[in-house]
Amino acid sequence: MSSDIKIRVHQLSKIFFRKNSSVHAIRDINFEVKNGEFVCLLGPSGCGKTTLLRILAGLEKPSGGSYEMIHGDRNKPLQSMIFQEKGVIPWMTVEENVAFGLRMRHAPKNETKERTDYYLKKVGLWEFRKLYPSEISGGMKQRASIARAFANDPEILLMDEPFAALDEQNKYILQEELLSIWEETKKTVLFITHSIDEALLLSDRILLMSAQPGTIVREKIIDLPRPRKIASVRSNPKMGKEFVDIWKHLQEAVNGNLKGATTSLPNEVY
Amino acid sequence: MEKEVIMAASQPVAYERKKWEKSQKKQNYYRTLTLFSPITILALWEVLSRTALIDPRFFPPPSTIIVEFVHLAVNGNLSSHVMISLYRILGGFFLGVIPGILLGLLIGMYKPVRYTFQPLVMALMPIPTLALMPIIIIIFGITDFSKMVTIAGSVFFPVCINTAAGVSNIDPIFVDVAKNYGAKSKDYFFKIALPGSLPVMMEGIQMGQAIALLTIVAAEMIGANSGIGYLIWMDYKAFILKGMYVGLVIISFFGYFFSILLRFLQRRLIPWQK
Ligand SMILES: Nc1ncnc2c1ncn2[C@@H]1O[C@H](COP(=O)(O)OP(=O)(O)OP(=O)(O)O)[C@@H](O)[C@H]1O
Ligand SMILES: [Mg+2]
């Protein structure tokens, strides 16, 4: 049962209809995600990544096509989303935020307490649990957001650039924390990013998207051994090649030119 | 070549303490200012009135107002007027605030409710409830309840409008969060809509409090035989301006007291706001 399909997306399209200027955000998206797989969606800004994720999260209706998320264990929620920023609710303490999902689905009190406490400790927010979001840093808020999703114990996690607004160091720390939590829970993850490094570090597989209207143009299997650490992924020469390859693709996608203009690489990366 | 050297204090703690002490002094200075401005005005009034530079018949010296206040309080019927007014104010206040909050929340949460009631609220708001007092008295008689209804009618609008604005100002991302985590409408109401709108709602309630005081005096002037407004009116008609001023001072004290009470409540209810 470990390699069965968890998410199946078929010819999914979304058009934002306006009287004068409709936006074709995504077109004919097809992909599958296996149970327990960590998949990153990588694409240029505005290509419809958020739109796709919001559809899967039940916050938006698709214009065409279909998707299916297989609900295995009926005692668990199907999916939870981790929002890009500002997802923590200002009028709840850190603790109440982390417990939010469990409270909303009326989980038993002791289970709620147990899971909340566990993930508060796990993400290092235990001492800050009584504070309000306005009293903690941006990195801590994002930790609370992650803890809330994991505490809710869904089968699928949908993450929309959760670390994009963080500074480098916080980002690395949180990426490794996410990996370590994910490795012990083995949830199915669909993770949006526009950072190539982040995608290489985290994922089993990367789906590359084209510019608007977004569609999936390529996939890459990242078969680095786990558990992964930033240092080892960074120093792996194979990953350097992958980076260049994806970088070229993104340039092409942005330029809308599949032959590829002369690409200049940031030489400090590798 | 120019060089700028900033000399840091050799003892940073002592340096910061000095700065802190300075800021404390400043704080005290501001506090004295707030205290002194009314005292200065009162003193000036006293002097001008006693020297008859302003007409003491219209502006009796504050000291005589205090004497009159004590006199009325000891004679006993002042406290009964104050109590009856307080009763009407509180009754009318809650009679206006509670429906105001409820309708405001519904308007903020549900589009059909909004489109049905918002135009009505907008159209009715400019009508002074005081102008409707004759009708209110015909319906409810010269009772305490008719004053409460008058106050409620004035308090209702700012509370309702602010509450609705508070709800619609909630960042849509929290609505998404609630939806994604499976909040039912009851949970959405209590965990998102109510707390999210509280800051703006409280501003409306603060406004409503002030309006309640404005309304009670006028309402009791028109149709009552007790209360502070009645007292003010009778003293005014009998040209006992000292008594009238006593009534005004009491109302002003009420306003001050209720504001402080509400601010305190606000800090308690909205602990996440710094
Ligand atoms: N509610 C909406 N109404 C109209 N247009 C929208 C709406 N949401 C998204 N769009 C449009 O759809 C396109 C895709 O947006 P989306 O937010 O999915 O991009 P994205 O890939 O997440 O970009 P980024 O990396 O910058 O977050 C954009 O052109 C955007 O303007
Ligand atoms: Mg996005």
Coordinates of C-alpha atoms and ligand atoms in Angstrom, one line a residue:
Chain A
M1 CA 0.0 0.0 0.0
S2 CA 3.0 2.3 0.1
S3 CA 3.2 3.2 -3.6
D4 CA -0.5 3.7 -4.3
I5 CA -1.7 7.0 -5.8
K6 CA -2.8 9.7 -3.3
I7 CA -3.4 12.7 -5.6
R8 CA -4.6 12.4 -9.2
V9 CA -5.0 15.5 -11.3
H10 CA -6.5 15.3 -14.7
Q11 CA -6.7 18.0 -17.4
L12 CA -7.2 20.6 -14.7
S13 CA -7.8 24.2 -15.9
K14 CA -8.7 27.5 -14.3
I15 CA -9.8 30.6 -15.9
F16 CA -10.4 33.8 -13.9
F17 CA -13.2 35.3 -15.9
R18 CA -13.5 39.1 -16.2
K19 CA -15.6 41.0 -18.6
N20 CA -12.7 42.5 -20.4
S21 CA -9.6 40.5 -19.5
S22 CA -9.9 36.9 -18.5
V23 CA -6.8 35.2 -17.1
H24 CA -6.0 31.7 -18.1
A25 CA -4.2 30.8 -14.9
I26 CA -3.5 27.0 -15.5
R27 CA -4.2 24.8 -18.5
D28 CA -4.6 21.1 -18.8
I29 CA -2.6 20.1 -15.7
N30 CA -1.9 16.4 -15.3
F31 CA 0.0 14.7 -12.6
E32 CA -0.1 12.1 -9.9
V33 CA 1.4 12.0 -6.5
K34 CA 2.1 8.7 -4.7
N35 CA 1.2 8.1 -1.1
G36 CA 4.0 9.4 1.1
E37 CA 5.8 11.2 -1.7
F38 CA 7.2 14.7 -1.4
V39 CA 6.6 16.6 -4.6
C40 CA 7.7 20.1 -5.3
L41 CA 6.0 22.4 -7.9
L42 CA 8.4 24.8 -9.4
G43 CA 7.6 27.5 -11.8
P44 CA 8.0 31.2 -12.6
S45 CA 6.0 33.8 -10.8
G46 CA 2.4 34.0 -11.9
C47 CA 2.3 30.6 -13.6
G48 CA -0.6 29.5 -11.4
K49 CA 1.0 27.5 -8.6
T50 CA -1.1 29.1 -5.9
T51 CA -4.2 28.7 -8.0
L52 CA -3.5 25.0 -8.4
L53 CA -2.9 24.5 -4.7
R54 CA -6.0 26.4 -3.7
I55 CA -8.1 24.2 -5.9
L56 CA -6.7 21.1 -4.3
A57 CA -7.3 22.8 -0.9
G58 CA -11.0 23.2 -1.7
L59 CA -10.7 27.0 -1.7
E60 CA -11.3 27.5 -5.4
K61 CA -13.3 25.6 -8.0
P62 CA -11.6 24.4 -11.2
S63 CA -13.0 25.6 -14.5
G64 CA -12.3 22.3 -16.2
G65 CA -10.8 18.9 -15.6
S66 CA -10.9 16.9 -12.4
Y67 CA -8.9 16.0 -9.4
E68 CA -9.1 13.3 -6.9
M69 CA -7.5 12.9 -3.5
I70 CA -7.8 9.5 -2.0
H71 CA -9.0 9.6 1.6
G72 CA -7.5 6.5 3.2
D73 CA -8.1 6.8 6.9
R74 CA -11.5 8.4 7.6
N75 CA -10.4 9.3 11.2
K76 CA -7.9 11.7 9.8
P77 CA -8.6 14.9 7.8
L78 CA -7.7 14.6 4.1
Q79 CA -5.6 17.7 3.6
S80 CA -4.3 20.8 5.4
M81 CA -2.8 23.8 3.8
I82 CA 0.2 25.8 5.0
F83 CA -0.2 29.4 3.8
Q84 CA 2.5 31.5 2.5
E85 CA 2.5 34.2 5.2
K86 CA 0.1 35.7 7.7
G87 CA -1.7 32.3 8.0
V88 CA -1.5 32.4 11.8
I89 CA -4.6 33.9 13.4
P90 CA -3.7 37.1 15.3
W91 CA -6.4 36.7 18.0
M92 CA -5.3 33.3 19.1
T93 CA -2.2 32.5 21.1
V94 CA 0.5 30.3 19.5
E95 CA -0.9 27.3 21.3
E96 CA -4.5 28.0 20.2
N97 CA -3.3 28.4 16.6
V98 CA -1.5 25.1 16.7
A99 CA -4.6 23.4 18.2
F100 CA -6.9 25.1 15.7
G101 CA -7.4 22.2 13.3
L102 CA -8.0 19.7 16.0
R103 CA -10.5 22.0 17.7
M104 CA -12.3 22.6 14.5
R105 CA -12.8 18.9 13.9
H106 CA -13.7 18.4 17.6
A107 CA -10.9 15.9 18.3
P108 CA -11.0 14.5 21.9
K109 CA -9.5 17.0 24.4
N110 CA -6.6 14.8 25.5
E111 CA -5.6 14.1 21.9
T112 CA -5.8 17.7 21.1
K113 CA -3.6 18.6 24.1
E114 CA -1.1 15.8 23.4
R115 CA -0.6 16.5 19.7
T116 CA -0.5 20.3 20.3
D117 CA 2.1 20.0 23.0
Y118 CA 4.1 17.5 20.9
Y119 CA 4.4 19.8 17.9
L120 CA 4.9 22.9 20.0
K121 CA 8.0 21.3 21.4
K122 CA 9.0 19.8 18.0
V123 CA 9.2 23.3 16.4
G124 CA 10.7 25.0 19.4
L125 CA 7.7 27.1 20.4
W126 CA 7.0 25.5 23.7
E127 CA 8.2 28.5 25.7
F128 CA 6.2 30.9 23.5
R129 CA 3.0 29.0 23.4
K130 CA 1.1 31.6 25.5
L131 CA 2.1 34.6 23.3
Y132 CA 0.2 36.1 20.5
P133 CA 1.5 36.2 16.9
S134 CA 2.2 39.9 17.2
E135 CA 4.7 39.1 19.9
I136 CA 6.8 36.6 18.0
S137 CA 9.1 36.8 15.0
G138 CA 8.2 35.9 11.4
G139 CA 10.1 32.7 11.5
M140 CA 8.3 31.7 14.7
K141 CA 4.9 32.4 13.0
Q142 CA 5.8 30.1 10.2
R143 CA 6.8 27.5 12.7
A144 CA 3.4 27.8 14.3
S145 CA 1.8 27.4 10.9
I146 CA 3.7 24.2 10.2
A147 CA 3.0 22.9 13.7
R148 CA -0.7 23.6 13.2
A149 CA -0.8 21.6 9.9
F150 CA 1.1 18.6 11.4
A151 CA -0.8 18.6 14.6
N152 CA -4.0 18.4 12.6
D153 CA -2.6 15.1 11.2
P154 CA -3.9 15.2 7.7
E155 CA -3.0 12.7 5.1
I156 CA -1.9 15.3 2.6
L157 CA 0.0 18.6 3.2
L158 CA -0.3 21.4 0.8
M159 CA 2.4 24.0 1.3
D160 CA 2.4 27.3 -0.6
E161 CA 5.9 28.8 -0.5
P162 CA 6.0 28.6 3.3
F163 CA 9.5 29.8 3.6
A164 CA 9.6 32.5 0.9
A165 CA 9.3 35.4 3.2
L166 CA 12.1 34.2 5.6
D167 CA 15.7 35.2 5.7
E168 CA 18.3 32.7 4.6
Q169 CA 19.3 31.3 7.9
N170 CA 15.7 30.8 9.2
K171 CA 14.9 29.2 5.9
Y172 CA 17.6 26.6 6.2
I173 CA 16.7 25.8 9.8
L174 CA 13.0 25.4 9.0
Q175 CA 13.7 23.4 5.9
E176 CA 15.7 20.9 7.9
E177 CA 13.0 20.9 10.6
L178 CA 10.4 20.2 8.0
L179 CA 12.4 17.3 6.6
S180 CA 12.9 15.8 10.0
I181 CA 9.2 16.1 10.9
W182 CA 8.1 14.8 7.5
E183 CA 10.5 11.8 7.8
E184 CA 8.8 10.7 11.0
T185 CA 5.3 11.1 9.7
K186 CA 5.7 10.2 6.0
K187 CA 2.8 12.3 4.9
T188 CA 2.1 13.1 1.2
V189 CA 3.3 16.6 0.5
L190 CA 2.7 18.9 -2.4
F191 CA 5.1 21.8 -1.9
I192 CA 5.2 25.0 -4.0
T193 CA 8.4 27.0 -4.3
H194 CA 10.2 29.1 -6.7
S195 CA 13.6 28.3 -5.1
I196 CA 15.5 25.6 -7.0
D197 CA 17.7 24.8 -4.0
E198 CA 14.7 24.3 -1.9
A199 CA 13.1 21.9 -4.4
L200 CA 16.3 19.9 -4.7
L201 CA 16.7 19.6 -1.0
L202 CA 13.2 18.6 -0.1
S203 CA 11.6 16.6 -2.9
D204 CA 11.4 13.1 -4.3
R205 CA 10.2 14.6 -7.5
I206 CA 10.0 18.1 -9.0
L207 CA 7.3 19.2 -11.4
L208 CA 8.4 22.0 -13.6
M209 CA 5.7 24.4 -14.8
S210 CA 5.7 26.8 -17.8
A211 CA 4.8 30.4 -17.6
Q212 CA 1.1 31.5 -17.9
P213 CA -1.1 29.7 -18.6
G214 CA 0.7 27.2 -16.4
T215 CA 1.0 23.7 -17.4
I216 CA 3.5 21.0 -16.3
V217 CA 6.2 20.6 -18.8
R218 CA 8.7 18.3 -17.1
E219 CA 9.4 16.2 -14.1
K220 CA 12.6 15.4 -12.4
I221 CA 13.2 12.6 -10.0
I222 CA 15.5 13.5 -7.1
D223 CA 16.8 10.2 -5.8
L224 CA 19.2 11.5 -3.1
P225 CA 19.3 9.3 0.0
R226 CA 17.4 10.4 3.0
P227 CA 17.7 11.7 5.6
R228 CA 19.0 14.7 3.8
K229 CA 21.0 17.6 5.1
I230 CA 21.5 21.0 3.4
A231 CA 25.3 20.6 3.4
S232 CA 25.4 17.2 1.7
V233 CA 22.8 18.2 -0.9
R234 CA 24.7 21.3 -1.7
S235 CA 28.0 19.6 -2.0
N236 CA 26.7 16.8 -4.3
P237 CA 28.0 17.5 -7.8
K238 CA 25.0 15.8 -9.4
M239 CA 22.7 18.4 -7.8
G240 CA 24.8 21.1 -9.3
K241 CA 24.0 19.8 -12.7
E242 CA 20.3 19.5 -11.9
F243 CA 20.4 23.1 -10.6
V244 CA 21.8 24.3 -13.9
D245 CA 19.3 22.2 -15.9
I246 CA 16.3 23.6 -13.9
W247 CA 17.7 27.1 -14.1
K248 CA 17.8 26.9 -17.8
H249 CA 14.3 25.7 -18.0
L250 CA 13.0 28.5 -15.8
Q251 CA 14.8 31.1 -17.9
E252 CA 13.2 29.6 -21.0
A253 CA 9.8 29.6 -19.4
V254 CA 10.2 33.2 -18.4
N255 CA 11.5 34.2 -21.8
G256 CA 8.8 32.1 -23.5
N257 CA 11.6 30.8 -25.7
L258 CA 12.1 27.1 -25.6
K259 CA 15.4 27.2 -27.5
G260 CA 16.8 29.2 -24.6
A261 CA 18.5 32.5 -24.8
T262 CA 22.1 32.8 -23.7
T263 CA 21.7 32.0 -20.0
S264 CA 23.9 33.6 -17.5
L265 CA 24.3 31.7 -14.3
P266 CA 24.9 33.2 -11.0
N267 CA 28.4 31.8 -10.5
E268 CA 28.4 32.1 -6.7
V269 CA 25.9 29.2 -6.5
Y270 CA 28.1 26.4 -7.4
Chain B
M1 CA 39.9 65.0 6.5
E2 CA 36.9 65.2 8.8
K3 CA 36.2 62.5 11.3
E4 CA 33.2 62.0 13.4
V5 CA 33.7 60.2 16.6
I6 CA 30.7 59.2 18.6
M7 CA 31.7 58.7 22.2
A8 CA 29.7 56.0 23.8
A9 CA 29.2 56.3 27.5
S10 CA 31.8 54.5 29.4
Q11 CA 29.1 52.9 31.6
P12 CA 26.3 51.8 29.3
V13 CA 23.9 50.7 32.0
A14 CA 24.3 54.0 33.9
Y15 CA 23.8 55.8 30.6
E16 CA 20.6 54.0 29.7
R17 CA 19.3 54.4 33.3
K18 CA 19.8 58.2 32.9
K19 CA 17.9 58.1 29.7
W20 CA 15.2 56.1 31.3
E21 CA 14.9 58.5 34.2
K22 CA 14.7 61.3 31.8
S23 CA 11.8 59.7 30.0
Q24 CA 10.1 59.0 33.3
K25 CA 10.3 62.7 34.1
K26 CA 8.9 63.6 30.8
Q27 CA 6.0 61.2 31.4
N28 CA 5.3 62.9 34.8
Y29 CA 5.4 66.3 33.1
Y30 CA 2.8 65.2 30.6
R31 CA 0.6 63.9 33.4
T32 CA 0.8 67.2 35.2
L33 CA -0.2 68.9 32.0
T34 CA -3.4 66.8 31.7
L35 CA -4.2 67.5 35.3
F36 CA -3.5 71.2 35.2
S37 CA -5.4 72.2 32.1
P38 CA -8.8 71.6 33.7
I39 CA -7.7 73.0 37.0
T40 CA -6.4 76.1 35.4
I41 CA -9.7 76.6 33.5
L42 CA -11.7 76.1 36.6
A43 CA -9.5 78.6 38.6
L44 CA -9.8 81.1 35.8
W45 CA -13.6 80.7 35.7
E46 CA -13.7 81.1 39.5
V47 CA -11.8 84.3 39.4
L48 CA -13.6 85.8 36.4
S49 CA -16.9 85.0 37.8
R50 CA -16.2 86.3 41.3
T51 CA -14.8 89.6 39.9
A52 CA -18.0 89.7 37.7
L53 CA -15.8 89.9 34.5
I54 CA -18.1 87.2 33.3
D55 CA -21.8 87.2 34.3
P56 CA -22.0 85.1 37.5
R57 CA -25.7 84.5 36.8
F58 CA -24.8 82.6 33.7
F59 CA -21.5 81.3 34.9
P60 CA -21.7 80.8 38.7
P61 CA -18.3 80.2 40.3
P62 CA -17.3 76.5 40.3
S63 CA -17.0 76.6 44.1
T64 CA -20.7 77.5 44.4
I65 CA -21.5 74.6 42.0
I66 CA -19.6 72.3 44.3
V67 CA -21.5 73.6 47.3
E68 CA -24.7 73.2 45.4
F69 CA -23.7 69.6 44.5
V70 CA -23.1 68.8 48.2
H71 CA -26.3 70.5 49.2
L72 CA -28.4 68.5 46.6
A73 CA -26.6 65.3 47.5
V74 CA -27.3 65.7 51.2
N75 CA -30.9 66.7 50.7
G76 CA -31.4 63.4 49.1
N77 CA -33.2 63.8 45.9
L78 CA -30.1 64.1 43.7
S79 CA -29.0 60.5 44.2
S80 CA -32.5 59.3 43.2
H81 CA -32.3 61.4 40.0
V82 CA -28.8 60.0 39.3
M83 CA -29.9 56.5 39.9
I84 CA -32.9 56.7 37.6
S85 CA -30.9 58.2 34.8
L86 CA -28.2 55.6 35.2
Y87 CA -30.8 52.9 35.0
R88 CA -32.2 54.3 31.8
I89 CA -28.7 54.8 30.3
L90 CA -27.6 51.3 31.0
G91 CA -30.9 49.8 29.9
G92 CA -31.0 51.8 26.7
F93 CA -27.3 51.1 26.1
F94 CA -27.7 47.4 26.2
L95 CA -31.0 47.5 24.3
G96 CA -29.1 49.2 21.5
V97 CA -25.7 47.5 21.7
I98 CA -26.8 43.9 21.6
P99 CA -29.1 44.0 18.5
G100 CA -26.4 46.3 17.0
I101 CA -23.7 43.7 17.4
L102 CA -26.0 40.9 16.2
L103 CA -27.2 42.6 13.1
G104 CA -23.7 44.0 12.4
L105 CA -22.2 40.5 12.5
L106 CA -24.9 39.1 10.2
I107 CA -24.4 42.0 7.8
G108 CA -20.7 41.4 7.8
M109 CA -21.0 37.7 7.4
Y110 CA -23.8 37.1 4.9
K111 CA -24.1 38.9 1.6
P112 CA -27.9 38.6 1.3
V113 CA -28.3 40.1 4.8
R114 CA -25.9 42.9 3.9
Y115 CA -27.7 43.8 0.7
T116 CA -31.1 43.7 2.4
F117 CA -30.3 45.6 5.5
Q118 CA -27.4 48.0 4.7
P119 CA -29.6 50.4 2.7
L120 CA -32.1 50.4 5.5
V121 CA -29.4 51.1 8.1
M122 CA -28.0 53.9 6.0
A123 CA -31.3 55.5 5.4
L124 CA -32.5 55.3 9.0
M125 CA -29.2 56.4 10.6
P126 CA -29.5 60.1 10.0
I127 CA -32.9 60.3 11.6
P128 CA -32.5 61.5 15.2
T129 CA -34.4 59.2 17.5
L130 CA -35.1 62.2 19.6
A131 CA -37.4 63.5 16.8
L132 CA -39.3 60.3 17.1
M133 CA -39.8 60.7 20.9
P134 CA -43.4 61.8 20.6
I135 CA -44.2 58.7 18.8
I136 CA -42.2 56.6 21.2
I137 CA -44.1 58.2 24.1
I138 CA -47.4 57.5 22.4
I139 CA -46.5 53.8 22.1
F140 CA -44.7 53.2 25.4
G141 CA -46.0 56.1 27.5
I142 CA -43.9 58.3 29.7
T143 CA -42.1 55.3 31.1
D144 CA -38.5 54.5 31.7
F145 CA -38.8 52.1 28.8
S146 CA -39.6 54.8 26.4
K147 CA -36.3 56.6 27.3
M148 CA -34.4 53.3 26.9
V149 CA -35.9 52.8 23.5
T150 CA -34.9 56.4 22.5
I151 CA -31.3 55.8 23.7
A152 CA -31.2 52.3 22.1
G153 CA -32.3 53.8 18.8
S154 CA -29.3 56.2 18.8
V155 CA -26.8 53.7 20.1
F156 CA -27.7 50.9 17.7
F157 CA -26.4 52.6 14.5
P158 CA -22.7 53.2 15.3
V159 CA -22.4 49.8 16.9
C160 CA -24.1 48.0 14.0
I161 CA -22.1 49.8 11.3
N162 CA -18.8 49.4 13.1
T163 CA -19.4 45.7 13.8
A164 CA -20.2 45.1 10.1
A165 CA -17.1 47.0 9.0
G166 CA -15.1 45.0 11.5
V167 CA -16.2 41.7 10.0
S168 CA -15.7 42.7 6.4
N169 CA -12.2 44.0 7.3
I170 CA -11.1 40.6 8.4
D171 CA -8.3 39.5 6.2
P172 CA -9.7 36.9 3.7
I173 CA -6.8 34.6 4.5
F174 CA -8.2 33.8 7.9
V175 CA -11.5 32.9 6.2
D176 CA -9.5 30.5 4.0
V177 CA -7.6 29.1 7.0
A178 CA -10.9 28.4 8.8
K179 CA -12.4 26.9 5.7
N180 CA -9.4 24.7 5.0
Y181 CA -9.3 23.5 8.6
G182 CA -13.0 22.5 8.4
A183 CA -14.6 25.2 10.6
K184 CA -18.4 24.8 10.8
S185 CA -20.4 28.0 10.7
K186 CA -20.8 28.1 14.5
D187 CA -17.0 27.8 14.9
Y188 CA -16.4 30.3 12.2
F189 CA -18.7 32.7 14.0
F190 CA -17.1 32.4 17.4
K191 CA -13.5 31.9 16.4
I192 CA -13.1 34.1 13.4
A193 CA -15.9 36.6 12.9
L194 CA -16.5 37.7 16.5
P195 CA -12.9 38.1 17.7
G196 CA -11.8 39.4 14.3
S197 CA -14.3 42.2 14.3
L198 CA -13.9 43.0 18.0
P199 CA -11.4 45.9 17.7
V200 CA -13.5 47.9 15.3
M201 CA -16.7 46.9 17.2
M202 CA -15.4 48.2 20.4
E203 CA -14.8 51.6 18.8
G204 CA -18.4 51.6 17.8
I205 CA -19.5 50.7 21.4
Q206 CA -17.3 53.6 22.7
M207 CA -19.1 55.9 20.3
G208 CA -22.5 54.4 21.4
Q209 CA -21.7 55.1 25.0
A210 CA -21.1 58.8 24.3
I211 CA -24.3 59.0 22.2
A212 CA -26.3 57.3 25.0
L213 CA -25.3 60.2 27.4
L214 CA -26.1 62.8 24.8
T215 CA -29.5 61.2 24.3
I216 CA -30.6 60.7 27.9
V217 CA -30.3 64.3 28.8
A218 CA -32.3 65.4 25.9
A219 CA -34.9 62.7 26.3
E220 CA -35.4 63.5 30.0
M221 CA -35.8 67.2 29.1
I222 CA -38.6 66.3 26.7
G223 CA -40.6 63.7 28.5
A224 CA -39.8 62.9 32.0
N225 CA -40.4 63.9 35.6
S226 CA -37.2 62.5 37.0
G227 CA -33.6 62.1 36.1
I228 CA -30.6 64.3 35.5
G229 CA -32.0 65.7 32.2
Y230 CA -35.2 66.6 34.0
L231 CA -33.2 68.3 36.8
I232 CA -31.2 70.3 34.3
W233 CA -34.3 71.4 32.6
M234 CA -36.2 72.4 35.7
D235 CA -33.3 74.3 37.1
Y236 CA -32.8 76.0 33.8
K237 CA -36.5 77.0 33.7
A238 CA -36.3 78.3 37.3
F239 CA -33.0 79.9 36.4
I240 CA -31.2 78.0 39.1
L241 CA -28.1 77.7 36.9
K242 CA -26.0 76.3 39.8
G243 CA -28.3 73.3 39.8
M244 CA -28.1 73.0 36.0
Y245 CA -24.3 72.9 36.2
V246 CA -24.4 70.2 38.8
G247 CA -26.4 68.1 36.3
L248 CA -23.9 68.8 33.5
V249 CA -21.0 67.9 35.7
I250 CA -22.6 64.6 36.6
I251 CA -23.1 63.8 33.0
S252 CA -19.6 64.7 32.1
F253 CA -18.3 62.5 35.0
F254 CA -20.4 59.6 33.7
G255 CA -18.9 60.0 30.2
Y256 CA -15.4 60.0 31.7
F257 CA -16.1 57.0 33.9
F258 CA -17.7 55.0 31.1
S259 CA -14.8 55.7 28.7
I260 CA -12.3 54.4 31.2
L261 CA -14.4 51.4 31.9
L262 CA -14.7 50.6 28.2
R263 CA -11.0 51.1 27.6
F264 CA -10.3 48.7 30.5
L265 CA -12.7 46.2 29.0
Q266 CA -11.1 46.7 25.6
R267 CA -7.7 45.8 26.9
R268 CA -9.1 42.7 28.5
L269 CA -11.1 41.6 25.5
I270 CA -8.5 42.3 22.9
P271 CA -5.2 41.1 24.5
W272 CA -3.6 40.4 21.1
Q273 CA -3.6 44.1 20.2
K274 CA -0.6 46.1 21.4
Ligands
LIG1 N1 -8.8 35.6 -7.7 C1 -8.2 35.9 -8.8 N2 -8.8 36.7 -9.7 C2 -8.2 37.0 -10.9 N3 -7.0 36.6 -11.3 C3 -6.3 35.8 -10.5 C4 -6.9 35.4 -9.2 N4 -6.0 34.6 -8.5 C5 -4.9 34.5 -9.4 N5 -5.1 35.2 -10.5 C6 -4.2 35.3 -11.7 O1 -3.9 34.0 -12.0 C7 -2.5 33.9 -12.4 C8 -1.8 32.9 -11.5 O2 -1.8 33.4 -10.2 P1 -1.1 32.5 -9.0 O3 -1.3 33.3 -7.8 O4 -1.7 31.1 -9.1 O5 0.4 32.5 -9.5 P2 1.7 31.9 -8.7 O6 2.3 30.9 -9.6 O7 1.3 31.4 -7.4 O8 2.7 33.1 -8.6 P3 3.7 33.5 -7.4 O9 4.9 32.6 -7.6 O10 4.1 34.9 -7.7 O11 3.0 33.3 -6.1 C9 -2.0 35.4 -12.2 O12 -1.9 36.0 -13.5 C10 -3.0 36.0 -11.3 O13 -3.1 37.4 -11.6
MG2 MG 1.7 32.0 -5.3

